[in-house]
Amino acid sequence: AAPQIIIDIGEIKGSTSDMSADLNNLQKTLGIPIVFVENYLKNSAQTYRTLGALLKEEQRGEELALYSEEAIAFANKVRSQIKNPKTYYFSESADGLEGLPKNSFKVEVFELLGANNIVEKSISNGSNQISLEQILLNNPDYVFLSDPQAFKLVTSPNSPWRHLNAVKNKHVYLVPKNLYGWIADPPSINRLLGIYYVAGIMYPEIAKVNIREEAKKY
Protein backbone atom coordinates (compact mmCIF):
# COMPACT_ATOMS: atom_id res chain seq x y z
CA ALA A 1 0.00 0.00 0.00
CA ALA A 2 3.00 2.28 0.58
CA PRO A 3 1.35 4.85 2.85
CA GLN A 4 3.16 8.13 3.47
CA ILE A 5 2.43 7.99 7.18
CA ILE A 6 1.06 5.63 9.85
CA ILE A 7 -1.18 7.13 12.54
CA ASP A 8 -1.91 5.27 15.76
CA ILE A 9 -4.77 6.75 17.80
CA GLY A 10 -5.87 5.65 21.26
CA GLU A 11 -4.59 5.11 24.78
CA ILE A 12 -0.99 4.90 25.87
CA LYS A 13 -0.20 1.22 26.38
CA GLY A 14 2.22 0.67 29.23
CA SER A 15 4.53 3.59 29.93
CA THR A 16 4.99 6.54 27.59
CA SER A 17 8.69 5.76 27.17
CA ASP A 18 8.05 2.07 26.37
CA MET A 19 5.39 2.89 23.80
CA SER A 20 7.58 5.55 22.24
CA ALA A 21 10.46 3.08 21.96
CA ASP A 22 8.20 0.44 20.38
CA LEU A 23 6.89 2.87 17.77
CA ASN A 24 10.38 4.20 17.04
CA ASN A 25 11.61 0.65 16.41
CA LEU A 26 8.61 -0.07 14.17
CA GLN A 27 9.25 3.16 12.27
CA LYS A 28 12.86 2.16 11.64
CA THR A 29 11.81 -1.30 10.49
CA LEU A 30 9.13 -0.06 8.09
CA GLY A 31 10.84 3.12 6.95
CA ILE A 32 7.51 4.95 7.25
CA PRO A 33 6.89 7.84 9.69
CA ILE A 34 4.63 6.89 12.62
CA VAL A 35 2.61 9.37 14.65
CA PHE A 36 0.80 8.48 17.85
CA VAL A 37 -2.16 10.64 18.87
CA GLU A 38 -3.37 10.09 22.42
CA ASN A 39 -7.16 10.07 22.38
CA TYR A 40 -9.47 9.75 25.33
CA LEU A 41 -13.14 10.41 24.72
CA LYS A 42 -13.21 13.81 26.40
CA ASN A 43 -10.28 14.93 24.21
CA SER A 44 -11.87 13.92 20.88
CA ALA A 45 -12.06 17.53 19.68
CA GLN A 46 -8.32 18.05 20.14
CA THR A 47 -7.66 14.75 18.35
CA TYR A 48 -9.63 15.94 15.32
CA ARG A 49 -7.80 19.28 15.28
CA THR A 50 -4.45 17.48 15.50
CA LEU A 51 -5.41 15.19 12.62
CA GLY A 52 -6.71 18.13 10.61
CA ALA A 53 -3.35 19.90 10.93
CA LEU A 54 -1.39 16.69 10.29
CA LEU A 55 -3.34 15.78 7.14
CA LYS A 56 -3.84 19.38 5.92
CA GLU A 57 -7.61 18.98 6.37
CA GLU A 58 -8.06 21.74 8.94
CA GLN A 59 -11.61 22.67 7.88
CA ARG A 60 -12.91 19.10 8.13
CA GLY A 61 -11.00 18.56 11.35
CA GLU A 62 -12.62 21.63 12.89
CA GLU A 63 -16.10 20.53 11.79
CA LEU A 64 -15.66 17.18 13.52
CA ALA A 65 -14.03 18.81 16.54
CA LEU A 66 -17.09 21.02 17.03
CA TYR A 67 -19.39 17.99 16.92
CA SER A 68 -17.16 16.27 19.50
CA GLU A 69 -17.32 19.29 21.80
CA GLU A 70 -21.10 19.32 21.47
CA ALA A 71 -21.33 15.66 22.52
CA ILE A 72 -18.96 16.13 25.49
CA ALA A 73 -20.84 19.27 26.58
CA PHE A 74 -24.08 17.26 26.45
CA ALA A 75 -22.54 14.58 28.69
CA ASN A 76 -21.30 17.21 31.15
CA LYS A 77 -24.73 18.85 31.27
CA VAL A 78 -26.48 15.53 31.94
CA ARG A 79 -23.98 14.58 34.64
CA SER A 80 -24.39 17.95 36.38
CA GLN A 81 -28.15 17.36 36.73
CA ILE A 82 -28.00 13.81 38.07
CA LYS A 83 -29.07 13.53 41.69
CA ASN A 84 -29.02 9.75 42.03
CA PRO A 85 -26.37 8.16 39.79
CA LYS A 86 -27.38 4.78 38.35
CA THR A 87 -25.28 1.64 38.67
CA TYR A 88 -24.39 -0.50 35.67
CA TYR A 89 -22.60 -3.62 34.51
CA PHE A 90 -21.00 -3.80 31.05
CA SER A 91 -19.61 -6.94 29.42
CA GLU A 92 -18.31 -7.82 25.96
CA SER A 93 -17.95 -11.57 26.51
CA ALA A 94 -20.24 -14.33 25.23
CA ASP A 95 -21.02 -15.57 28.75
CA GLY A 96 -21.44 -12.09 30.19
CA LEU A 97 -18.98 -12.80 32.99
CA GLU A 98 -16.10 -10.58 31.90
CA GLY A 99 -17.05 -7.18 33.26
CA LEU A 100 -15.23 -4.01 32.23
CA PRO A 101 -13.86 -2.41 35.43
CA LYS A 102 -13.74 1.19 36.58
CA ASN A 103 -11.17 3.38 34.79
CA SER A 104 -11.09 1.05 31.79
CA PHE A 105 -10.61 2.78 28.43
CA LYS A 106 -13.80 1.03 27.34
CA VAL A 107 -16.15 2.51 29.95
CA GLU A 108 -15.42 6.18 29.30
CA VAL A 109 -18.97 6.79 28.04
CA PHE A 110 -20.42 5.69 31.38
CA GLU A 111 -17.87 7.61 33.41
CA LEU A 112 -18.51 10.82 31.48
CA LEU A 113 -22.18 10.45 32.39
CA GLY A 114 -21.45 9.86 36.06
CA ALA A 115 -22.76 6.28 36.19
CA ASN A 116 -21.40 3.91 38.85
CA ASN A 117 -19.64 0.77 37.68
CA ILE A 118 -20.22 -2.25 39.95
CA VAL A 119 -16.92 -3.81 38.82
CA GLU A 120 -14.03 -2.55 40.90
CA LYS A 121 -10.48 -3.23 39.77
CA SER A 122 -9.97 -5.25 42.95
CA ILE A 123 -12.71 -7.67 41.88
CA SER A 124 -11.24 -8.47 38.50
CA ASN A 125 -7.57 -8.64 39.58
CA GLY A 126 -6.59 -7.54 36.09
CA SER A 127 -8.52 -10.31 34.31
CA ASN A 128 -12.00 -8.74 34.40
CA GLN A 129 -13.43 -12.13 35.35
CA ILE A 130 -16.40 -11.76 37.68
CA SER A 131 -18.77 -14.33 39.13
CA LEU A 132 -22.52 -14.21 38.72
CA GLU A 133 -22.76 -14.23 42.52
CA GLN A 134 -20.79 -10.99 42.66
CA ILE A 135 -23.03 -9.41 40.03
CA LEU A 136 -26.14 -10.51 41.94
CA LEU A 137 -24.68 -9.10 45.16
CA ASN A 138 -24.06 -5.70 43.55
CA ASN A 139 -27.40 -5.84 41.69
CA PRO A 140 -26.85 -3.16 39.00
CA ASP A 141 -29.67 -0.94 37.76
CA TYR A 142 -28.65 -1.51 34.14
CA VAL A 143 -26.82 -4.21 32.21
CA PHE A 144 -25.20 -3.52 28.83
CA LEU A 145 -23.94 -6.39 26.68
CA SER A 146 -22.00 -6.42 23.42
CA ASP A 147 -22.47 -10.09 22.56
CA PRO A 148 -25.87 -11.38 21.28
CA GLN A 149 -25.24 -14.76 22.93
CA ALA A 150 -24.79 -13.09 26.31
CA PHE A 151 -27.95 -11.04 25.79
CA LYS A 152 -29.95 -14.18 25.03
CA LEU A 153 -28.46 -15.93 28.07
CA VAL A 154 -29.18 -13.07 30.47
CA THR A 155 -32.75 -12.41 29.28
CA SER A 156 -33.97 -16.01 28.88
CA PRO A 157 -36.92 -16.84 31.22
CA ASN A 158 -35.13 -19.36 33.43
CA SER A 159 -31.76 -17.65 33.45
CA PRO A 160 -29.99 -17.37 36.82
CA TRP A 161 -29.60 -13.69 35.92
CA ARG A 162 -33.40 -13.23 36.27
CA HIS A 163 -33.00 -12.21 39.93
CA LEU A 164 -31.24 -8.96 38.95
CA ASN A 165 -33.23 -5.74 39.17
CA ALA A 166 -31.98 -4.86 35.70
CA VAL A 167 -33.56 -8.02 34.28
CA LYS A 168 -36.80 -7.63 36.24
CA ASN A 169 -37.14 -4.01 35.06
CA LYS A 170 -36.17 -4.85 31.46
CA HIS A 171 -33.05 -2.72 31.72
CA VAL A 172 -30.80 -5.14 29.84
CA TYR A 173 -29.50 -3.79 26.53
CA LEU A 174 -27.68 -5.29 23.56
CA VAL A 175 -25.40 -2.47 22.43
CA PRO A 176 -25.88 -1.46 18.76
CA LYS A 177 -22.95 -2.26 16.47
CA ASN A 178 -23.81 -0.34 13.33
CA LEU A 179 -21.34 0.67 12.03
CA TYR A 180 -19.24 -0.02 15.12
CA GLY A 181 -20.15 -0.68 18.73
CA TRP A 182 -21.61 2.48 20.23
CA ILE A 183 -19.91 2.10 23.62
CA ALA A 184 -16.53 0.45 23.19
CA ASP A 185 -16.06 -1.69 20.10
CA PRO A 186 -13.59 -0.24 19.27
CA PRO A 187 -13.07 2.49 21.91
CA SER A 188 -12.93 5.29 19.35
CA ILE A 189 -15.07 8.15 18.02
CA ASN A 190 -18.10 5.86 17.66
CA ARG A 191 -18.44 6.44 21.41
CA LEU A 192 -19.58 10.01 20.77
CA LEU A 193 -22.87 8.51 19.60
CA GLY A 194 -22.70 6.18 22.59
CA ILE A 195 -22.95 9.20 24.90
CA TYR A 196 -26.42 9.99 23.58
CA TYR A 197 -27.41 6.31 23.52
CA VAL A 198 -26.48 5.62 27.15
CA ALA A 199 -27.79 8.96 28.44
CA GLY A 200 -31.15 8.37 26.80
CA ILE A 201 -31.44 4.95 28.42
CA MET A 202 -30.14 5.67 31.93
CA TYR A 203 -31.39 9.24 32.36
CA PRO A 204 -34.36 9.75 29.99
CA GLU A 205 -35.95 12.39 32.21
CA ILE A 206 -32.81 14.53 31.90
CA ALA A 207 -31.33 13.64 28.51
CA LYS A 208 -34.52 13.55 26.39
CA VAL A 209 -32.67 12.02 23.43
CA ASN A 210 -34.15 11.08 20.05
CA ILE A 211 -31.49 8.47 19.35
CA ARG A 212 -32.61 7.86 15.76
CA GLU A 213 -32.22 11.52 14.88
CA GLU A 214 -28.92 11.71 16.74
CA ALA A 215 -27.63 8.67 14.85
CA LYS A 216 -28.56 10.33 11.55
CA LYS A 217 -26.74 13.49 12.61
CA TYR A 218 -23.73 11.48 13.66
CSV table of C-alpha atoms in Angstrom, one decimal:
chain,number,residue,atom,x,y,z
A,1,ALA,CA,0.0,0.0,0.0
A,2,ALA,CA,3.0,2.3,0.6
A,3,PRO,CA,1.3,4.9,2.9
A,4,GLN,CA,3.2,8.1,3.5
A,5,ILE,CA,2.4,8.0,7.2
A,6,ILE,CA,1.1,5.6,9.8
A,7,ILE,CA,-1.2,7.1,12.5
A,8,ASP,CA,-1.9,5.3,15.8
A,9,ILE,CA,-4.8,6.7,17.8
A,10,GLY,CA,-5.9,5.7,21.3
A,11,GLU,CA,-4.6,5.1,24.8
A,12,ILE,CA,-1.0,4.9,25.9
A,13,LYS,CA,-0.2,1.2,26.4
A,14,GLY,CA,2.2,0.7,29.2
A,15,SER,CA,4.5,3.6,29.9
A,16,THR,CA,5.0,6.5,27.6
A,17,SER,CA,8.7,5.8,27.2
A,18,ASP,CA,8.1,2.1,26.4
A,19,MET,CA,5.4,2.9,23.8
A,20,SER,CA,7.6,5.6,22.2
A,21,ALA,CA,10.5,3.1,22.0
A,22,ASP,CA,8.2,0.4,20.4
A,23,LEU,CA,6.9,2.9,17.8
A,24,ASN,CA,10.4,4.2,17.0
A,25,ASN,CA,11.6,0.6,16.4
A,26,LEU,CA,8.6,-0.1,14.2
A,27,GLN,CA,9.3,3.2,12.3
A,28,LYS,CA,12.9,2.2,11.6
A,29,THR,CA,11.8,-1.3,10.5
A,30,LEU,CA,9.1,-0.1,8.1
A,31,GLY,CA,10.8,3.1,6.9
A,32,ILE,CA,7.5,5.0,7.3
A,33,PRO,CA,6.9,7.8,9.7
A,34,ILE,CA,4.6,6.9,12.6
A,35,VAL,CA,2.6,9.4,14.7
A,36,PHE,CA,0.8,8.5,17.9
A,37,VAL,CA,-2.2,10.6,18.9
A,38,GLU,CA,-3.4,10.1,22.4
A,39,ASN,CA,-7.2,10.1,22.4
A,40,TYR,CA,-9.5,9.7,25.3
A,41,LEU,CA,-13.1,10.4,24.7
A,42,LYS,CA,-13.2,13.8,26.4
A,43,ASN,CA,-10.3,14.9,24.2
A,44,SER,CA,-11.9,13.9,20.9
A,45,ALA,CA,-12.1,17.5,19.7
A,46,GLN,CA,-8.3,18.1,20.1
A,47,THR,CA,-7.7,14.8,18.3
A,48,TYR,CA,-9.6,15.9,15.3
A,49,ARG,CA,-7.8,19.3,15.3
A,50,THR,CA,-4.5,17.5,15.5
A,51,LEU,CA,-5.4,15.2,12.6
A,52,GLY,CA,-6.7,18.1,10.6
A,53,ALA,CA,-3.4,19.9,10.9
A,54,LEU,CA,-1.4,16.7,10.3
A,55,LEU,CA,-3.3,15.8,7.1
A,56,LYS,CA,-3.8,19.4,5.9
A,57,GLU,CA,-7.6,19.0,6.4
A,58,GLU,CA,-8.1,21.7,8.9
A,59,GLN,CA,-11.6,22.7,7.9
A,60,ARG,CA,-12.9,19.1,8.1
A,61,GLY,CA,-11.0,18.6,11.3
A,62,GLU,CA,-12.6,21.6,12.9
A,63,GLU,CA,-16.1,20.5,11.8
A,64,LEU,CA,-15.7,17.2,13.5
A,65,ALA,CA,-14.0,18.8,16.5
A,66,LEU,CA,-17.1,21.0,17.0
A,67,TYR,CA,-19.4,18.0,16.9
A,68,SER,CA,-17.2,16.3,19.5
A,69,GLU,CA,-17.3,19.3,21.8
A,70,GLU,CA,-21.1,19.3,21.5
A,71,ALA,CA,-21.3,15.7,22.5
A,72,ILE,CA,-19.0,16.1,25.5
A,73,ALA,CA,-20.8,19.3,26.6
A,74,PHE,CA,-24.1,17.3,26.4
A,75,ALA,CA,-22.5,14.6,28.7
A,76,ASN,CA,-21.3,17.2,31.2
A,77,LYS,CA,-24.7,18.9,31.3
A,78,VAL,CA,-26.5,15.5,31.9
A,79,ARG,CA,-24.0,14.6,34.6
A,80,SER,CA,-24.4,18.0,36.4
A,81,GLN,CA,-28.2,17.4,36.7
A,82,ILE,CA,-28.0,13.8,38.1
A,83,LYS,CA,-29.1,13.5,41.7
A,84,ASN,CA,-29.0,9.8,42.0
A,85,PRO,CA,-26.4,8.2,39.8
A,86,LYS,CA,-27.4,4.8,38.4
A,87,THR,CA,-25.3,1.6,38.7
A,88,TYR,CA,-24.4,-0.5,35.7
A,89,TYR,CA,-22.6,-3.6,34.5
A,90,PHE,CA,-21.0,-3.8,31.1
A,91,SER,CA,-19.6,-6.9,29.4
A,92,GLU,CA,-18.3,-7.8,26.0
A,93,SER,CA,-17.9,-11.6,26.5
A,94,ALA,CA,-20.2,-14.3,25.2
A,95,ASP,CA,-21.0,-15.6,28.7
A,96,GLY,CA,-21.4,-12.1,30.2
A,97,LEU,CA,-19.0,-12.8,33.0
A,98,GLU,CA,-16.1,-10.6,31.9
A,99,GLY,CA,-17.1,-7.2,33.3
A,100,LEU,CA,-15.2,-4.0,32.2
A,101,PRO,CA,-13.9,-2.4,35.4
A,102,LYS,CA,-13.7,1.2,36.6
A,103,ASN,CA,-11.2,3.4,34.8
A,104,SER,CA,-11.1,1.1,31.8
A,105,PHE,CA,-10.6,2.8,28.4
A,106,LYS,CA,-13.8,1.0,27.3
A,107,VAL,CA,-16.1,2.5,29.9
A,108,GLU,CA,-15.4,6.2,29.3
A,109,VAL,CA,-19.0,6.8,28.0
A,110,PHE,CA,-20.4,5.7,31.4
A,111,GLU,CA,-17.9,7.6,33.4
A,112,LEU,CA,-18.5,10.8,31.5
A,113,LEU,CA,-22.2,10.5,32.4
A,114,GLY,CA,-21.4,9.9,36.1
A,115,ALA,CA,-22.8,6.3,36.2
A,116,ASN,CA,-21.4,3.9,38.9
A,117,ASN,CA,-19.6,0.8,37.7
A,118,ILE,CA,-20.2,-2.3,39.9
A,119,VAL,CA,-16.9,-3.8,38.8
A,120,GLU,CA,-14.0,-2.6,40.9
A,121,LYS,CA,-10.5,-3.2,39.8
A,122,SER,CA,-10.0,-5.3,43.0
A,123,ILE,CA,-12.7,-7.7,41.9
A,124,SER,CA,-11.2,-8.5,38.5
A,125,ASN,CA,-7.6,-8.6,39.6
A,126,GLY,CA,-6.6,-7.5,36.1
A,127,SER,CA,-8.5,-10.3,34.3
A,128,ASN,CA,-12.0,-8.7,34.4
A,129,GLN,CA,-13.4,-12.1,35.4
A,130,ILE,CA,-16.4,-11.8,37.7
A,131,SER,CA,-18.8,-14.3,39.1
A,132,LEU,CA,-22.5,-14.2,38.7
A,133,GLU,CA,-22.8,-14.2,42.5
A,134,GLN,CA,-20.8,-11.0,42.7
A,135,ILE,CA,-23.0,-9.4,40.0
A,136,LEU,CA,-26.1,-10.5,41.9
A,137,LEU,CA,-24.7,-9.1,45.2
A,138,ASN,CA,-24.1,-5.7,43.6
A,139,ASN,CA,-27.4,-5.8,41.7
A,140,PRO,CA,-26.8,-3.2,39.0
A,141,ASP,CA,-29.7,-0.9,37.8
A,142,TYR,CA,-28.6,-1.5,34.1
A,143,VAL,CA,-26.8,-4.2,32.2
A,144,PHE,CA,-25.2,-3.5,28.8
A,145,LEU,CA,-23.9,-6.4,26.7
A,146,SER,CA,-22.0,-6.4,23.4
A,147,ASP,CA,-22.5,-10.1,22.6
A,148,PRO,CA,-25.9,-11.4,21.3
A,149,GLN,CA,-25.2,-14.8,22.9
A,150,ALA,CA,-24.8,-13.1,26.3
A,151,PHE,CA,-28.0,-11.0,25.8
A,152,LYS,CA,-29.9,-14.2,25.0
A,153,LEU,CA,-28.5,-15.9,28.1
A,154,VAL,CA,-29.2,-13.1,30.5
A,155,THR,CA,-32.7,-12.4,29.3
A,156,SER,CA,-34.0,-16.0,28.9
A,157,PRO,CA,-36.9,-16.8,31.2
A,158,ASN,CA,-35.1,-19.4,33.4
A,159,SER,CA,-31.8,-17.6,33.4
A,160,PRO,CA,-30.0,-17.4,36.8
A,161,TRP,CA,-29.6,-13.7,35.9
A,162,ARG,CA,-33.4,-13.2,36.3
A,163,HIS,CA,-33.0,-12.2,39.9
A,164,LEU,CA,-31.2,-9.0,38.9
A,165,ASN,CA,-33.2,-5.7,39.2
A,166,ALA,CA,-32.0,-4.9,35.7
A,167,VAL,CA,-33.6,-8.0,34.3
A,168,LYS,CA,-36.8,-7.6,36.2
A,169,ASN,CA,-37.1,-4.0,35.1
A,170,LYS,CA,-36.2,-4.9,31.5
A,171,HIS,CA,-33.1,-2.7,31.7
A,172,VAL,CA,-30.8,-5.1,29.8
A,173,TYR,CA,-29.5,-3.8,26.5
A,174,LEU,CA,-27.7,-5.3,23.6
A,175,VAL,CA,-25.4,-2.5,22.4
A,176,PRO,CA,-25.9,-1.5,18.8
A,177,LYS,CA,-22.9,-2.3,16.5
A,178,ASN,CA,-23.8,-0.3,13.3
A,179,LEU,CA,-21.3,0.7,12.0
A,180,TYR,CA,-19.2,0.0,15.1
A,181,GLY,CA,-20.1,-0.7,18.7
A,182,TRP,CA,-21.6,2.5,20.2
A,183,ILE,CA,-19.9,2.1,23.6
A,184,ALA,CA,-16.5,0.5,23.2
A,185,ASP,CA,-16.1,-1.7,20.1
A,186,PRO,CA,-13.6,-0.2,19.3
A,187,PRO,CA,-13.1,2.5,21.9
A,188,SER,CA,-12.9,5.3,19.4
A,189,ILE,CA,-15.1,8.2,18.0
A,190,ASN,CA,-18.1,5.9,17.7
A,191,ARG,CA,-18.4,6.4,21.4
A,192,LEU,CA,-19.6,10.0,20.8
A,193,LEU,CA,-22.9,8.5,19.6
A,194,GLY,CA,-22.7,6.2,22.6
A,195,ILE,CA,-22.9,9.2,24.9
A,196,TYR,CA,-26.4,10.0,23.6
A,197,TYR,CA,-27.4,6.3,23.5
A,198,VAL,CA,-26.5,5.6,27.2
A,199,ALA,CA,-27.8,9.0,28.4
A,200,GLY,CA,-31.1,8.4,26.8
A,201,ILE,CA,-31.4,5.0,28.4
A,202,MET,CA,-30.1,5.7,31.9
A,203,TYR,CA,-31.4,9.2,32.4
A,204,PRO,CA,-34.4,9.7,30.0
A,205,GLU,CA,-35.9,12.4,32.2
A,206,ILE,CA,-32.8,14.5,31.9
A,207,ALA,CA,-31.3,13.6,28.5
A,208,LYS,CA,-34.5,13.6,26.4
A,209,VAL,CA,-32.7,12.0,23.4
A,210,ASN,CA,-34.1,11.1,20.0
A,211,ILE,CA,-31.5,8.5,19.4
A,212,ARG,CA,-32.6,7.9,15.8
A,213,GLU,CA,-32.2,11.5,14.9
A,214,GLU,CA,-28.9,11.7,16.7
A,215,ALA,CA,-27.6,8.7,14.9
A,216,LYS,CA,-28.6,10.3,11.5
A,217,LYS,CA,-26.7,13.5,12.6
A,218,TYR,CA,-23.7,11.5,13.7
